[in-house]
mmCIF file of C-alpha atoms and ligand atoms in Angstrom:
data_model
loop_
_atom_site.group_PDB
_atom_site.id
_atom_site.type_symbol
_atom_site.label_atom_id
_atom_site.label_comp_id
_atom_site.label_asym_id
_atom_site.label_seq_id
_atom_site.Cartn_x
_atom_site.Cartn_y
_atom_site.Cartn_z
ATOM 1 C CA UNK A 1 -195.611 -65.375 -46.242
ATOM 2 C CA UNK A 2 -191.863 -65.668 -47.307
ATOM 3 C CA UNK A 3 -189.829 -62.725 -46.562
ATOM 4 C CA UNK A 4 -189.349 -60.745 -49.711
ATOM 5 C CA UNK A 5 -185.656 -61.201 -51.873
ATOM 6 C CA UNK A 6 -183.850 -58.006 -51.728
ATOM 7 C CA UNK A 7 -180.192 -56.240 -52.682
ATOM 8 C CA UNK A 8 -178.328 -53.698 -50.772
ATOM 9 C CA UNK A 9 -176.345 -51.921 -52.970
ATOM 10 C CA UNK A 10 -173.352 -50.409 -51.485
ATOM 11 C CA UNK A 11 -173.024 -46.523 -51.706
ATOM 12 C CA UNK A 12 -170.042 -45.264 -52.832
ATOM 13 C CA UNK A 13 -168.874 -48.156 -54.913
ATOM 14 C CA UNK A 14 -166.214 -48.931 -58.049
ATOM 15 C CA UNK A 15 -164.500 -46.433 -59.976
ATOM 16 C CA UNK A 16 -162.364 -44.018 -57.622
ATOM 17 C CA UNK A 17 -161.079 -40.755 -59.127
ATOM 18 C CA UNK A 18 -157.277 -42.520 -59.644
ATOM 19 C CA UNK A 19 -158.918 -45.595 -61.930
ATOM 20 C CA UNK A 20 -160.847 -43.120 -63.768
ATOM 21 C CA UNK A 21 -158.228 -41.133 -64.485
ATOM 22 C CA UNK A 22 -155.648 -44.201 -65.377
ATOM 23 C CA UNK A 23 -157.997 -45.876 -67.885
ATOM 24 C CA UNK A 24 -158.733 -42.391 -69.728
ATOM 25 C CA UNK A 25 -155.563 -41.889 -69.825
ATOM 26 C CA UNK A 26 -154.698 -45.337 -71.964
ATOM 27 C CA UNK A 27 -157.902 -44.461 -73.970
ATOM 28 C CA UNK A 28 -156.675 -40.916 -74.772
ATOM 29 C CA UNK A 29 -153.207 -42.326 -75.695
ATOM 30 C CA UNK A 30 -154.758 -44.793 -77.903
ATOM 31 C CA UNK A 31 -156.881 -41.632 -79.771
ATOM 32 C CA UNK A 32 -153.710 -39.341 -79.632
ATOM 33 C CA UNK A 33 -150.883 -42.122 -81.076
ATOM 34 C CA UNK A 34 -152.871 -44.965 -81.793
ATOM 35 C CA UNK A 35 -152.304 -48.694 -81.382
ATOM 36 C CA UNK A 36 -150.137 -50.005 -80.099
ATOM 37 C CA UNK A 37 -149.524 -48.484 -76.931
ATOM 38 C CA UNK A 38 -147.553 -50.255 -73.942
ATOM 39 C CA UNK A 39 -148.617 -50.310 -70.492
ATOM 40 C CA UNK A 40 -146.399 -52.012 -67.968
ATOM 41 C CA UNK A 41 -147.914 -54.063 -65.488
ATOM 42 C CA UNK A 42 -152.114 -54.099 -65.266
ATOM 43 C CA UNK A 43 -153.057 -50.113 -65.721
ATOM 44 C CA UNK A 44 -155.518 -51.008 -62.770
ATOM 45 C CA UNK A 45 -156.504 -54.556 -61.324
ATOM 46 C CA UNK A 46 -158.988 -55.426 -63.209
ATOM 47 C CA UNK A 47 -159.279 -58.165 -65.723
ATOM 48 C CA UNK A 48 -162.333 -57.143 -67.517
ATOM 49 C CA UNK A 49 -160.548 -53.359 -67.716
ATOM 50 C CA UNK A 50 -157.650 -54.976 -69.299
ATOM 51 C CA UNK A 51 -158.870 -56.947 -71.559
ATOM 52 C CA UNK A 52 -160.814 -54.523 -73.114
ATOM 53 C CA UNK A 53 -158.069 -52.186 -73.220
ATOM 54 C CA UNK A 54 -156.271 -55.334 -74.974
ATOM 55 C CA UNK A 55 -158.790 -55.529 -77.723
ATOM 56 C CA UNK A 56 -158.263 -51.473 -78.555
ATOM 57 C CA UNK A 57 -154.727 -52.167 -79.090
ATOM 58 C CA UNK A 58 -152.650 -51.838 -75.778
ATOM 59 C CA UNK A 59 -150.127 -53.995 -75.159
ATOM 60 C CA UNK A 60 -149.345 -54.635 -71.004
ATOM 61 C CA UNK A 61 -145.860 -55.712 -70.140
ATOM 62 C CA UNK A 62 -144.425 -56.188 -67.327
ATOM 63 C CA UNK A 63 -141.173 -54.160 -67.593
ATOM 64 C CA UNK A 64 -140.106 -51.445 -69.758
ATOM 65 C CA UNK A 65 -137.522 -53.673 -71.144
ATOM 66 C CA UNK A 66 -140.027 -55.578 -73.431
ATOM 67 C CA UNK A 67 -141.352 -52.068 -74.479
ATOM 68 C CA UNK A 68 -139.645 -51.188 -78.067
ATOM 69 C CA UNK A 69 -137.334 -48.276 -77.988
ATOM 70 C CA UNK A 70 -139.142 -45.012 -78.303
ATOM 71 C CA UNK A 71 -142.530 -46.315 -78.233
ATOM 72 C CA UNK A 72 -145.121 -44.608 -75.957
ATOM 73 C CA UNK A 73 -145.693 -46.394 -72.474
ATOM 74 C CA UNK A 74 -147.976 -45.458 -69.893
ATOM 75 C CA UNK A 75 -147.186 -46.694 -66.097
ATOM 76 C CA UNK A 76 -150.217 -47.718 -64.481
ATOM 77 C CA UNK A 77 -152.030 -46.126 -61.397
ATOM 78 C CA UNK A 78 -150.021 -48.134 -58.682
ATOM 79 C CA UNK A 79 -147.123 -45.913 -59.699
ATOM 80 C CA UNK A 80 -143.041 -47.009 -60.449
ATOM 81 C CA UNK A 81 -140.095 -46.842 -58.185
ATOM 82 C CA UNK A 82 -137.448 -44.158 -59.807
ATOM 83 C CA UNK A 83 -135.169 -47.248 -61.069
ATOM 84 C CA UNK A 84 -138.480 -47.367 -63.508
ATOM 85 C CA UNK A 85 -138.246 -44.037 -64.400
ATOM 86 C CA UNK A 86 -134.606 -44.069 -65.071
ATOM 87 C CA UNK A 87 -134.458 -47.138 -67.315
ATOM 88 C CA UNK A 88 -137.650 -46.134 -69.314
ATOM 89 C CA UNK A 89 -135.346 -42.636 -70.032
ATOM 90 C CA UNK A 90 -132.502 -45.439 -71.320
ATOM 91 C CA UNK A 91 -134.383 -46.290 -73.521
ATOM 92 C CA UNK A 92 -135.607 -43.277 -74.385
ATOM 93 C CA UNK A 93 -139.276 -44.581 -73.796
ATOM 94 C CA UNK A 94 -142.563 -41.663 -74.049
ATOM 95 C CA UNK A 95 -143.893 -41.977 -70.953
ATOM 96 C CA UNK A 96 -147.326 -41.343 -70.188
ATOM 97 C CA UNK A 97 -147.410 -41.446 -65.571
ATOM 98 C CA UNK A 98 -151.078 -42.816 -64.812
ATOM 99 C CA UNK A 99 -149.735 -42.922 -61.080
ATOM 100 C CA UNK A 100 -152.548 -41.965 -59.152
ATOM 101 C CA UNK A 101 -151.778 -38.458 -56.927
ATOM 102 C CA UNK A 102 -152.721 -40.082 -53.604
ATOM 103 C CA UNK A 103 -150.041 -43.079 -54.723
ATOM 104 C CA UNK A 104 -148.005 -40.004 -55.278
ATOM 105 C CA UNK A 105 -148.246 -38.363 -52.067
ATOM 106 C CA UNK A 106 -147.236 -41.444 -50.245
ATOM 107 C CA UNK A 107 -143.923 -41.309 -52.374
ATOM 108 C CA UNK A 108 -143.725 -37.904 -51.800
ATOM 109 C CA UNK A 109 -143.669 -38.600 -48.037
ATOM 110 C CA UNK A 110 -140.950 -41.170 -48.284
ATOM 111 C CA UNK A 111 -138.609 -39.583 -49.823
ATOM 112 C CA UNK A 112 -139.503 -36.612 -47.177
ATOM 113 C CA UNK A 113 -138.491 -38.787 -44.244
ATOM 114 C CA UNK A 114 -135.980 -40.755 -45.734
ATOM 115 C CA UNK A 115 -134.235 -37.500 -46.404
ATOM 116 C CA UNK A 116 -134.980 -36.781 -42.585
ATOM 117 C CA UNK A 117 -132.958 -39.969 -41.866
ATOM 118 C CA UNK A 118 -135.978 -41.562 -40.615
ATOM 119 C CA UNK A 119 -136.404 -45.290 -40.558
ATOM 120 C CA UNK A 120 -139.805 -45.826 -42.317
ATOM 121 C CA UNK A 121 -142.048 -48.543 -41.543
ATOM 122 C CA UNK A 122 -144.358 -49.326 -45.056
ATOM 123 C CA UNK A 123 -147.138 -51.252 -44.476
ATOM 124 C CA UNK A 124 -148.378 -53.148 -47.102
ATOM 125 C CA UNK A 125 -148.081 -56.493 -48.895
ATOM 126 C CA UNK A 126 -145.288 -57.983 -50.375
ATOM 127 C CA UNK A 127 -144.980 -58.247 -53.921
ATOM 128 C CA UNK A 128 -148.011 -55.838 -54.867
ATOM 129 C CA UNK A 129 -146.930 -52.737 -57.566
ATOM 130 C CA UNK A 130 -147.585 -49.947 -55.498
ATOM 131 C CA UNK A 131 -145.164 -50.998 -52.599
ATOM 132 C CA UNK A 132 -142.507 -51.772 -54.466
ATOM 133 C CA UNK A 133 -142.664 -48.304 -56.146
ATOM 134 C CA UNK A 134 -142.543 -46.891 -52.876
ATOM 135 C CA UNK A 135 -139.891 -48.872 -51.534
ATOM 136 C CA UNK A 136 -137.965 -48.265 -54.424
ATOM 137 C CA UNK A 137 -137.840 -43.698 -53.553
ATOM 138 C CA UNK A 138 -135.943 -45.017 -50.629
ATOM 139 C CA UNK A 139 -135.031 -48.932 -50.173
ATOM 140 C CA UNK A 140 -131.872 -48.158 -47.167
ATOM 141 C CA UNK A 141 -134.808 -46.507 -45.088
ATOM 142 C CA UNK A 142 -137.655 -48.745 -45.707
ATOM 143 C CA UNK A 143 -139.110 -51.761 -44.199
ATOM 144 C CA UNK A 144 -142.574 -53.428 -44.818
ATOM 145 C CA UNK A 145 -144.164 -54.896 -42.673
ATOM 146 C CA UNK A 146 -146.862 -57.045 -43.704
ATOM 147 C CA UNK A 147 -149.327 -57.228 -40.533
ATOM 148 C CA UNK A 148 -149.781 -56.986 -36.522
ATOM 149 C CA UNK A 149 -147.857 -60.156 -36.483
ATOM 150 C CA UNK A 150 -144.833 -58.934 -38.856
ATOM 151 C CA UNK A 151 -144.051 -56.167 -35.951
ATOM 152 C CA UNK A 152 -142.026 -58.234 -34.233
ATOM 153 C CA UNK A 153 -139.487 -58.760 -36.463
ATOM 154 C CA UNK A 154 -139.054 -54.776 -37.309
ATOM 155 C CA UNK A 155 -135.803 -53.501 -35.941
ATOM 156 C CA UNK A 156 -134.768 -49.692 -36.290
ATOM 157 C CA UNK A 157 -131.594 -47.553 -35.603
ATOM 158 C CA UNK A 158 -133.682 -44.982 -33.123
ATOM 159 C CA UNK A 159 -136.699 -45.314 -31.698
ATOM 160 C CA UNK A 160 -137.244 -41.545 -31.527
ATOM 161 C CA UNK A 161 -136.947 -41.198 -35.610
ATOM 162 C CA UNK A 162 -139.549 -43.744 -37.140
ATOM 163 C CA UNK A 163 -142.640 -43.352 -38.870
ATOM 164 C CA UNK A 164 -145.224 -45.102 -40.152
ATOM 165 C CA UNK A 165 -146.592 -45.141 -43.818
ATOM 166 C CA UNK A 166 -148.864 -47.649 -46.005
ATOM 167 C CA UNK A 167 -150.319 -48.949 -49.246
ATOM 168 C CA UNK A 168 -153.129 -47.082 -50.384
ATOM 169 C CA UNK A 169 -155.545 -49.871 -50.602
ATOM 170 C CA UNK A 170 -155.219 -51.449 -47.577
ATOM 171 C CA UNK A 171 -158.027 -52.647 -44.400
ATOM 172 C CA UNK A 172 -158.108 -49.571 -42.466
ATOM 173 C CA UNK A 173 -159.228 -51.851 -38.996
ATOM 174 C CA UNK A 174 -155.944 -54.500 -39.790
ATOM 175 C CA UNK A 175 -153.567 -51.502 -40.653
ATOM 176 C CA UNK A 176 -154.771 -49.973 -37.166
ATOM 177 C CA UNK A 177 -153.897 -52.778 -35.058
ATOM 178 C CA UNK A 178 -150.621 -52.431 -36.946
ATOM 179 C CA UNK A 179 -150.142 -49.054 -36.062
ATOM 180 C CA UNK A 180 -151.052 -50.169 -32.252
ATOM 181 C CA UNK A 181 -148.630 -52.978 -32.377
ATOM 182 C CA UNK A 182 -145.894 -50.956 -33.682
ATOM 183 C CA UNK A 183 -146.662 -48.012 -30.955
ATOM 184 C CA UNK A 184 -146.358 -50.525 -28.393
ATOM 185 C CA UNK A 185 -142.906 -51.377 -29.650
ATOM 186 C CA UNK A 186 -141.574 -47.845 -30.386
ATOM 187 C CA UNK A 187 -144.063 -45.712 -28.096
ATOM 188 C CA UNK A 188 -142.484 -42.334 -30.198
ATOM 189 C CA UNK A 189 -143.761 -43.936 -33.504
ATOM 190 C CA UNK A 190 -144.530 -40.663 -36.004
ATOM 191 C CA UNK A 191 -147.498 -41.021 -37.739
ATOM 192 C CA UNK A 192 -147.755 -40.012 -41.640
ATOM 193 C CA UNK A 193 -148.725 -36.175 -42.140
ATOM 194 C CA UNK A 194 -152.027 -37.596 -43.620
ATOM 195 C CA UNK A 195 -153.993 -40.403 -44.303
ATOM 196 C CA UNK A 196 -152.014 -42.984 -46.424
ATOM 197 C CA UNK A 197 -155.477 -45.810 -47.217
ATOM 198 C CA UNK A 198 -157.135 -43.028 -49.600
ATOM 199 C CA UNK A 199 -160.581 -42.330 -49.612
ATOM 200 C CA UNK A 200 -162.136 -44.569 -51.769
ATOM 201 C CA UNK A 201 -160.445 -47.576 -50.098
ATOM 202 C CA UNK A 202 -162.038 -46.427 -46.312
ATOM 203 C CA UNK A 203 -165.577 -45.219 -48.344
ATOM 204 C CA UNK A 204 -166.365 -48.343 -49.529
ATOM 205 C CA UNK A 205 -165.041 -50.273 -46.776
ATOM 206 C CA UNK A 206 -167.541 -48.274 -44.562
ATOM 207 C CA UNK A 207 -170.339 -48.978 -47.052
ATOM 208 C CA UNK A 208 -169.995 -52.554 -46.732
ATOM 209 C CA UNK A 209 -169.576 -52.414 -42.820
ATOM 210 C CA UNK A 210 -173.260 -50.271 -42.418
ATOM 211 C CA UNK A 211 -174.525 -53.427 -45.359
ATOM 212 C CA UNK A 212 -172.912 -56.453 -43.772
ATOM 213 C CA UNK A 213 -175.040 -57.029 -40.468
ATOM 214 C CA UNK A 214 -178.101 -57.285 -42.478
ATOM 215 C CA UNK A 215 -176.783 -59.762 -45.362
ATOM 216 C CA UNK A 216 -177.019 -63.572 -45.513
ATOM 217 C CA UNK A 217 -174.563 -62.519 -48.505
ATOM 218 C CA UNK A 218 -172.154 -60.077 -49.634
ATOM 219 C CA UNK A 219 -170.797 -60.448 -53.371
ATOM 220 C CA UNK A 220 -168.089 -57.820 -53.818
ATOM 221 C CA UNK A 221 -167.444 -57.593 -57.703
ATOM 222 C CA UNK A 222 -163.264 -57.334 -58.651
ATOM 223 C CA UNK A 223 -160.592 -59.247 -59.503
ATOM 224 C CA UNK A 224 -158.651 -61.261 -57.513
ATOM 225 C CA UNK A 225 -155.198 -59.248 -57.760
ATOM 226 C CA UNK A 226 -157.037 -56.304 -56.182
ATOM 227 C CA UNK A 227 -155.912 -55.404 -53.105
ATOM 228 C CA UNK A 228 -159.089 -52.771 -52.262
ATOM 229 C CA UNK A 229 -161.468 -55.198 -53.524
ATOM 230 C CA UNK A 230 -160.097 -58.570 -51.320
ATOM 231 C CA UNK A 231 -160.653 -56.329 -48.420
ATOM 232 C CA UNK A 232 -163.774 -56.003 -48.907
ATOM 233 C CA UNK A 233 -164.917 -59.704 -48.795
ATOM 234 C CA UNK A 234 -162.761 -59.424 -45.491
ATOM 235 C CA UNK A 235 -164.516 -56.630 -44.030
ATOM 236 C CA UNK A 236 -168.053 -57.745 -44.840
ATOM 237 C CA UNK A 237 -167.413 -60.864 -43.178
ATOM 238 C CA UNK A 238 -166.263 -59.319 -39.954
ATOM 239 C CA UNK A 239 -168.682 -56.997 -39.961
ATOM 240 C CA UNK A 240 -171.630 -59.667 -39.593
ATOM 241 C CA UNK A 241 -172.176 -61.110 -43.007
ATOM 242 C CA UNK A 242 -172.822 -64.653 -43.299
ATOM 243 C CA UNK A 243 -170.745 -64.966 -46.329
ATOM 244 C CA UNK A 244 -168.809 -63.340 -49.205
ATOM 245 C CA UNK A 245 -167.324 -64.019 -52.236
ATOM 246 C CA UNK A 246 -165.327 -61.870 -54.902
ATOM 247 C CA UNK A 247 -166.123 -62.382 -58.609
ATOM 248 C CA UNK A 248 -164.879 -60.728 -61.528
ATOM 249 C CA UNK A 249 -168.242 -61.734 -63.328
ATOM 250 C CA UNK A 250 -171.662 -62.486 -62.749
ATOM 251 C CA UNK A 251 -171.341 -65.652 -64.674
ATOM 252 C CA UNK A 252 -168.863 -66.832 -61.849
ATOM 253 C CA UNK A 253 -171.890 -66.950 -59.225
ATOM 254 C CA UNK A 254 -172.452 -70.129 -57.638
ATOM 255 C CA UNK A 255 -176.735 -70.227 -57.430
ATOM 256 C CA UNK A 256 -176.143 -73.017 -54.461
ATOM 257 C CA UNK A 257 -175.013 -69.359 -52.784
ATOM 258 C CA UNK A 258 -177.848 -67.729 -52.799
ATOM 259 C CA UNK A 259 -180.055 -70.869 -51.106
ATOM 260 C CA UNK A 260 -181.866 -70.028 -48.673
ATOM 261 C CA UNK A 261 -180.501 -66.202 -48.905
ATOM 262 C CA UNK A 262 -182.722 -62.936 -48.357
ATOM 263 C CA UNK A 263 -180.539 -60.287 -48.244
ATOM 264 C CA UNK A 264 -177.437 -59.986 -50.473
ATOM 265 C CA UNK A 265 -175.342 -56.815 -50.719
ATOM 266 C CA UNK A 266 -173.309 -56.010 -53.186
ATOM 267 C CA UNK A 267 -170.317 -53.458 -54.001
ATOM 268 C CA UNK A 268 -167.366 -53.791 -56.635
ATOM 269 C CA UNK A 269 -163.697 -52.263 -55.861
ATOM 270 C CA UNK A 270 -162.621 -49.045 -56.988
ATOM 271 C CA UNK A 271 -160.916 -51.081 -60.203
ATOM 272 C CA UNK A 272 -164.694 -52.205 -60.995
ATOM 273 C CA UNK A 273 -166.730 -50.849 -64.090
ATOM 274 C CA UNK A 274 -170.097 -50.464 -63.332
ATOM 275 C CA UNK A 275 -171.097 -52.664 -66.231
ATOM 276 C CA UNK A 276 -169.698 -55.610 -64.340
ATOM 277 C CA UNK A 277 -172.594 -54.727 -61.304
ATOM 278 C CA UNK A 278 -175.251 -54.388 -63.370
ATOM 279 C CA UNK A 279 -174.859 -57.727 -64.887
ATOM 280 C CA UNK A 280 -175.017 -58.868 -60.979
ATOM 281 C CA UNK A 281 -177.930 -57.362 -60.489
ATOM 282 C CA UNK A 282 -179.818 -58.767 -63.592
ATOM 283 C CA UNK A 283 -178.787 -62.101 -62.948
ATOM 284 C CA UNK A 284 -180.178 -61.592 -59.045
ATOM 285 C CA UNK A 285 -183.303 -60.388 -60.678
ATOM 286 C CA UNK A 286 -183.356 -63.659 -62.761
ATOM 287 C CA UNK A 287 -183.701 -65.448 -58.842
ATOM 288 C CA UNK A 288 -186.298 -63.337 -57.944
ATOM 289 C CA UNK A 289 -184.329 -60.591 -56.189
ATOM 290 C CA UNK A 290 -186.467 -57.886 -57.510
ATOM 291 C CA UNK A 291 -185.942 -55.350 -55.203
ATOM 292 C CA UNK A 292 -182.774 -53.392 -55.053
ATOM 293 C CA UNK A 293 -182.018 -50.510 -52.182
ATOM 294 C CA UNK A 294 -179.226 -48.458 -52.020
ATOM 295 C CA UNK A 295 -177.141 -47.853 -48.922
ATOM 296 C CA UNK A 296 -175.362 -44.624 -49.091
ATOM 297 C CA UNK A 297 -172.549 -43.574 -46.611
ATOM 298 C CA UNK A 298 -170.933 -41.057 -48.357
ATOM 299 C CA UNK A 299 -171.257 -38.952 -51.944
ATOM 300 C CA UNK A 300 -167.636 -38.582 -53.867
ATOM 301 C CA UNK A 301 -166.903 -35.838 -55.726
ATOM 302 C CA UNK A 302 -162.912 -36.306 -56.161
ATOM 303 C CA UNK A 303 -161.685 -35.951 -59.838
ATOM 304 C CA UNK A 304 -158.274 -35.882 -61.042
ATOM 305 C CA UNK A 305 -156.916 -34.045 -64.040
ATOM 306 C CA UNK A 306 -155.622 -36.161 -66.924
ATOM 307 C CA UNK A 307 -151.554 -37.184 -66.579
ATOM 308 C CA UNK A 308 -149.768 -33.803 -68.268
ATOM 309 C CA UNK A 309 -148.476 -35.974 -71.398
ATOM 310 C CA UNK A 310 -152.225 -36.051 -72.242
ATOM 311 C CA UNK A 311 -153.362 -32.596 -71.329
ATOM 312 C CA UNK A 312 -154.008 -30.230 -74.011
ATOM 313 C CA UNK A 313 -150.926 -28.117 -75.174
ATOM 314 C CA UNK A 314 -151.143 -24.145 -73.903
ATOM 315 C CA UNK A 315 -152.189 -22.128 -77.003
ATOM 316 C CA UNK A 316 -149.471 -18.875 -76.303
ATOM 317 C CA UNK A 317 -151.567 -15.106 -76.622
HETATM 318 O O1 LIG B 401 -154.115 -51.457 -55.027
HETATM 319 P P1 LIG B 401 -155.202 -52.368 -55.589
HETATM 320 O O2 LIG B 401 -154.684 -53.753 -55.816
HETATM 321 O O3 LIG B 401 -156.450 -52.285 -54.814
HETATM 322 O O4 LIG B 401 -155.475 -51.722 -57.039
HETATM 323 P P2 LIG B 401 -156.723 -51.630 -57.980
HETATM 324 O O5 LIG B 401 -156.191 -51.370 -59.361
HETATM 325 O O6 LIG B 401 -157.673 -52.735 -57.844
HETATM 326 O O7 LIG B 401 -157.465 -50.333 -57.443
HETATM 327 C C1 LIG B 401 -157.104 -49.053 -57.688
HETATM 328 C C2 LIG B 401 -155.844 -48.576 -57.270
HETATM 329 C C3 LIG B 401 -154.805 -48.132 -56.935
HETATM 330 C C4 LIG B 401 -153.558 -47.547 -56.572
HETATM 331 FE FE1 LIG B 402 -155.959 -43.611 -56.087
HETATM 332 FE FE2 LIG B 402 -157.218 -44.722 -54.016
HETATM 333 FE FE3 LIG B 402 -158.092 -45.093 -56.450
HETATM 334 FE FE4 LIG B 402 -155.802 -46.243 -55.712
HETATM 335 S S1 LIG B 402 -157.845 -46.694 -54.904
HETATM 336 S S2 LIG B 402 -156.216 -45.203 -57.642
HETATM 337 S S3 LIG B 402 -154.999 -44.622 -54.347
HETATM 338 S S4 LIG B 402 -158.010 -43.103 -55.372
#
């Protein structure tokens, strides 16, 4: 008898506290001021989260420049370097700062060592939002560094004053031989006073590392601009899947994929509506992969209160 079809579902999975917290916070704004109301850059990476957003009237730039003066804008939840800040004030812009607090903390701690006179090694990739926000509380004392292989080229004033921070969303295993490679260079290497990769990012990359050994195929639901979600596909293919691929939709599966397939896990990014899994998971139905386990590693409880534009005023006694 053939071996039976079945899905692993990953356990936690797709919206993190931060996303949750950045989408409200355009939804509220569109309730509270109504349409239109500017977002610059993607509010989170997620095309299907976007357009939506699109169709209730918010407008996504990509600087504050295109925003009209005095209009409401609402920075999304990779956070803004303070150049951002200032020339939204020019302009004399109503901000609305869907920076997530663990994006925050990571500023926080640059500015901390920069004002220490440390040199600051960021690791993260070029060009994405979040590490050019952080780069931007401190550019003279920052330097990314992109990778083990990008070590070699870091140079620093004194090897006794550096630290170490990163992008939230990066692969916790790749960021570690990082660290090592930088340790090995500058053996008095600081680490940061916490975890930088936040929670969500190392949950569901542990999900899909207890998933990946058993799956012929792991299809990790986000969009391709998401950093948390590309690192997935990574990770489940180190970790012993066969294959992986990221869609944003279920309509983008390939049915040659699932040929000869019994097992296929699936998770979405922390950017990922659930909406977008369940159609997944009726279209695996559809090719007879009725039966549908979850794999829990961890239960999140994490929620963040709204941006303080958007909280309720203080009635006075
Ligand atoms: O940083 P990344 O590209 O993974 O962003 P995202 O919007 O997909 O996920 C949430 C976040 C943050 C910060
Ligand atoms: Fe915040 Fe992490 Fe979510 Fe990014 S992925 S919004 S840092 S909780």
């Amino acid at each position: 008898m053939a071996e039976s079809k079945r899905v692993l579902l990953a356990s936690p999975r797709g919206y993190c506290a931060g996303v949750d917290r950045a989408v409200e916070a355009v939804e509220r704004a569109l309730d509270k001021h109504g349409a239109p109301v500017y977002v610059r850059k993607e509010i989170v990476h997620n095309r299907h989260v976007v357009e939506t957003l699109s169709d209730r009237g918010a407008i996504f730039v990509n600087e504050t420049d295109e925003v009209p003066e005095s209009a409401i804008v609402v920075f999304s939840a990779h956070g803004v370097s303070p150049e951002v800040h200032r020339t939204a004030a020019e302009r004399s812009l109503q901000t609305i700062d869907a920076t997530c607090p663990l994006v925050t903390k990571v500023h926080q701690e640059a500015k901390r060592f920069a004002r220490d006179d440390y040199d600051i090694v960021l690791i993260g990739h070029e060009g994405h939002e979040e590490v050019e926000g952080t780069s931007g509380e401190a550019p003279e004392h920052i330097q990314l560094v992109d990778g083990p292989d990008a070590v070699d080229q870091v140079q620093v004033r004194d090897p006794e004053r550096v630290v170490w921070l990163s992008q939230t969303t990066l692969s916790v295993d790749e960021t570690m031989q990082t660290v090592k490679r930088l340790r090995e260079k500058f053996p008095l290497l600081n680490d940061p006073p916490s975890d930088d990769i936040c929670y969500a990012t190392q949950n569901r990359q542990v999900a899909v590392k207890a998933m990946a050994p058993k799956c012929d195929l792991v299809i990790v639901v986000g969009s391709k601009n998401s950093s948390n979600s590309v690192r997935l596909v990574e990770v489940a293919l180190q970790n012993g899947a066969k294959s992986s691929y990221l869609v944003d939709y279920a309509r983008e599966i390939d049915p040659t994929w699932l040929d000869g397939v019994t097992t296929v896990g699936l998770t979405s990014g922390a950017s990922v509506p659930e909406v977008l899994v369940r159609g997944v998971v009726d279209l695996l139905a559809e090719h007879g992969f009725n039966d549908v386990e979850t794999v829990t590693t961890a239960e999140e409880t994490l929620t963040f209160a709204l941006p303080r534009e958007l909280r309720p005023a203080r009635t006075a006694n």
